[in-house]
Each structure stands twice: as C-alpha cells, then as structure tokens.
Amino acid sequence: MRAQALLAQQLESHLDQALQENEFVVYYQPKVSMKDGSIIGSEALIRWNHPDKGFLMPGVFIPIFEKNGMVKKVDLWLFEEVCKTMRTWSEKGYPLFPVSCNFSRLHFQQSDFTARICEIADRWNVPHHLLELEITESVLLEESTTIAEVFQILKEMQFKIAIDDFGSGYSSLGQLQQLTADVLKLDRSFVSHGVAGMREKIVVGNVIHMAGELGMQVICEGVETQAQSITLQEIGCKYSQGFYFYRPMQLENYEKLLVADN
Ligand code: G
Ligand code: MN
C-alpha cells in the first residue's frame, strides 16, 4: 500500500510537466467490420512514456488520476491531440473515419464540459460527427439528470456518444432506455463468455438485437480469435475491436492502414 501511495504521489506531482513535455503518446486501435475486416474507425488510447518509470499503460495511472480528478486534464489533452491529428489527416487528404476518446464520468460534474469539447473540436476544425465520446457503462447507474442533459447537449452539437464496457457488471439493458447513445461497446468479458454456450449466445444475441432496435451501433470489444468473430457475426454483431483484427498501434502505423485500406 505504501508503494502504491508513493507511486501515486510521484505520478501526480509530475503530471503537469509530463503534459507540457509531451510524454504522453496516443495509440490507435482500429475498429472493423467483421465481414471483411475493413476499417470503420478507431479508438484513441493513451500511453505514458515516463522518463523514470518507462512505458506506462493507462491501467497504471488512470485509476490514480481518477481519484484526485486529474484524469480530466489527461482526457482533454488526448482529445485535443486527436483533433490535431484529424486536422492533419484532412490536410493530407486521408479518408476520415471517426475516432473515439475515453472520458471519465468526472467531466459530467463540470458545467463547462460541453463548451470545452466544442471549443477544442472547432479550434482544430474537426467535424463533430467524427468525434465519439466513450463513457463507461457505470454512468448509466447514476440517478443524475445532469448526465442525461449533457448527453442531450452533446447530441445537439452532433458529437457521438458510446457506452463503453457494457456488460462488465453494473448495468442492464433496461437502463439504456433513459440515456440515448449512438454506440454500445460490449465489454471484453461479455464477449469472451458470451460465445461459450447456447444460453450465453441467446443472452448476447438478444442484447445485440435490442441495442440495434434502440438505434445503436454495437461494437464487440476484445475479439481475440476467429472463432469468436464467426460466432459473434452469427448472433448478429457486425463490428468489432480486438486483437484478432488489430492491436492498438502507433499513429504512423494507423496512418499506413488508412491509406492502404482505401
Ligand atoms: O475500457 P476500454 O474499452 O476503453 O479499454 C480499451 C483497452 O482494451 C485498451 O487498453 C486495449 O489495449 C484493450 N484491448 C483491446 N482489444 C483487446 C483484446 O482483444 N483483448 C484484450 N485482452 N484487450 C484488448
Ligand atoms: Mn474505451
């Protein structure tokens, strides 16, 4: 516990400098249409090239920054990096596919959140419909009118909203009635267990179907094998994000794919 507290303190005190000196790196993991493997977009994922601690995965530092609210700075940094990058894609004439970014639920307590997102996107001249905000399913549990209002404002601004890690344990489809999202990302664990037996297939298949009826695009996360990909397609899922197709990759590699694929 002491080691964890020490790490937290070291990372926190170094964060501002790290942001200024661009120690963070954005990786892109393609999302694909399972039928032919073609790219439909990507998720931007953060990594930290820490001068003393090496290459850190978000699982190491995001939970620490969630505790003290600093995660909001990190999320906004990543969002702006993505906007800058999309600007260069449009200048270079690359095909423009949507990119999603993760946002902590803590942003929903900030009254200027939607205005800031809008300001950043507009500063880099990125069409809002190409930007997708991923928010974990646990927001569905909060009895908050604020979240519904923020979703509504984002929707009016034409941003896309994805419910991330759906099925990881907290919410049920019933809760989706209240919040309208554009995309439902089925959690990795749900995907791996869900294709095991007949009963699991019925449950996952119905979730996919219902989400579709509610007007959401369903993306299965964590597809790692061809067998999973085939089964998921059989039960009605069209899109996925997972190691079987692509791992998260550096920008230059994602750009090569964008150009090659089209
Ligand atoms: O919570 P969220 O869905 O945003 O997390 C995305 C994380 O999932 C990334 O860190 C990414 O590396 C990881 N990931 C993506 N695809 C797979 C996969 O097929 N298997 C596993 N185990 N992890 C994956
Ligand atoms: Mn995500």
Coordinates of N, CA, C and O in Angstrom, one line a residue, residues 29 32 34 186-189 191-192 195 219-233 237-247:
Q29 N -6.4 2.1 -32.0 CA -6.8 0.7 -32.3 C -8.0 0.7 -33.2 O -9.1 1.3 -32.9
V32 N -13.3 -2.6 -36.7 CA -13.5 -3.1 -38.1 C -14.9 -3.6 -38.3 O -15.6 -3.9 -37.3
M34 N -16.6 -6.9 -39.2 CA -16.1 -8.2 -39.2 C -16.2 -9.0 -40.5 O -15.4 -9.9 -40.8
L186 N -19.8 -3.6 -26.3 CA -19.9 -4.8 -25.4 C -18.6 -5.1 -24.8 O -17.6 -5.3 -25.5
D187 N -18.6 -5.2 -23.5 CA -17.3 -5.5 -22.8 C -16.6 -6.8 -23.2 O -17.3 -7.8 -23.5
R188 N -15.3 -6.7 -23.1 CA -14.5 -7.9 -23.4 C -14.9 -9.2 -22.7 O -15.0 -10.2 -23.3
S189 N -15.3 -9.1 -21.4 CA -15.6 -10.3 -20.6 C -16.9 -10.8 -21.1 O -17.1 -12.1 -21.2
V191 N -18.0 -10.6 -24.1 CA -17.8 -11.2 -25.4 C -17.1 -12.6 -25.3 O -17.6 -13.5 -25.9
S192 N -16.1 -12.7 -24.4 CA -15.5 -14.0 -24.3 C -16.4 -15.0 -23.6 O -16.4 -16.2 -24.1
V195 N -19.9 -16.2 -25.9 CA -19.9 -17.0 -27.1 C -19.7 -18.5 -26.7 O -19.6 -19.4 -27.6
I219 N -20.6 -2.6 -31.0 CA -19.2 -3.0 -31.3 C -18.8 -4.0 -30.2 O -18.9 -3.7 -29.0
C220 N -18.3 -5.2 -30.6 CA -17.8 -6.1 -29.6 C -16.3 -5.9 -29.4 O -15.5 -5.8 -30.3
E221 N -16.1 -5.7 -28.1 CA -14.7 -5.4 -27.7 C -14.0 -6.7 -27.4 O -14.6 -7.7 -27.1
G222 N -12.7 -6.8 -27.5 CA -11.9 -7.9 -27.1 C -12.1 -9.2 -27.9 O -12.0 -10.3 -27.4
V223 N -12.3 -9.0 -29.2 CA -12.4 -10.2 -30.1 C -11.0 -10.6 -30.4 O -10.2 -9.9 -30.9
E224 N -10.7 -11.8 -29.9 CA -9.3 -12.3 -30.0 C -9.1 -13.5 -30.9 O -7.9 -13.8 -31.2
T225 N -10.2 -14.1 -31.3 CA -10.0 -15.3 -32.1 C -11.0 -15.3 -33.3 O -12.0 -14.6 -33.3
Q226 N -10.6 -16.1 -34.3 CA -11.5 -16.2 -35.5 C -12.8 -16.8 -35.1 O -13.9 -16.4 -35.5
A227 N -12.8 -17.8 -34.2 CA -14.0 -18.5 -33.7 C -14.9 -17.5 -33.1 O -16.2 -17.5 -33.3
Q228 N -14.4 -16.6 -32.2 CA -15.3 -15.6 -31.6 C -15.9 -14.7 -32.7 O -17.1 -14.3 -32.6
S229 N -15.1 -14.3 -33.6 CA -15.5 -13.4 -34.7 C -16.7 -14.0 -35.4 O -17.7 -13.4 -35.7
I230 N -16.5 -15.3 -35.7 CA -17.6 -16.0 -36.5 C -18.9 -16.1 -35.7 O -20.0 -15.8 -36.2
T231 N -18.7 -16.6 -34.4 CA -19.9 -16.7 -33.6 C -20.6 -15.4 -33.4 O -21.9 -15.3 -33.5
L232 N -19.9 -14.3 -33.1 CA -20.5 -13.0 -32.9 C -21.3 -12.6 -34.2 O -22.3 -12.0 -34.1
Q233 N -20.7 -12.8 -35.3 CA -21.4 -12.5 -36.5 C -22.7 -13.3 -36.7 O -23.7 -12.8 -37.1
C237 N -23.8 -9.6 -34.6 CA -22.9 -8.4 -34.4 C -22.1 -8.2 -35.7 O -21.6 -9.1 -36.3
K238 N -22.0 -6.9 -36.1 CA -21.3 -6.6 -37.3 C -19.9 -6.0 -37.1 O -19.0 -6.2 -37.9
Y239 N -19.7 -5.3 -36.0 CA -18.4 -4.6 -35.8 C -17.7 -5.0 -34.6 O -18.3 -5.5 -33.6
S240 N -16.4 -4.9 -34.7 CA -15.6 -5.3 -33.5 C -14.3 -4.5 -33.4 O -13.8 -3.9 -34.3
Q241 N -13.7 -4.6 -32.2 CA -12.4 -4.0 -31.9 C -11.7 -5.1 -31.1 O -12.2 -5.5 -30.0
G242 N -10.6 -5.6 -31.5 CA -9.9 -6.6 -30.7 C -8.6 -7.1 -31.4 O -8.4 -6.8 -32.6
F243 N -7.9 -7.8 -30.6 CA -6.5 -8.2 -31.0 C -6.6 -9.1 -32.3 O -5.6 -9.2 -33.0
Y244 N -7.7 -9.8 -32.4 CA -7.8 -10.7 -33.6 C -7.6 -9.9 -34.9 O -7.0 -10.3 -35.8
F245 N -8.2 -8.7 -34.9 CA -8.0 -7.8 -36.1 C -6.8 -7.0 -36.0 O -5.9 -7.0 -36.8
Y246 N -6.8 -6.1 -35.0 CA -5.6 -5.2 -34.8 C -5.4 -4.9 -33.3 O -6.4 -4.8 -32.5
R247 N -4.1 -4.8 -32.9 CA -3.8 -4.3 -31.6 C -3.7 -2.8 -31.7 O -3.6 -2.2 -32.8

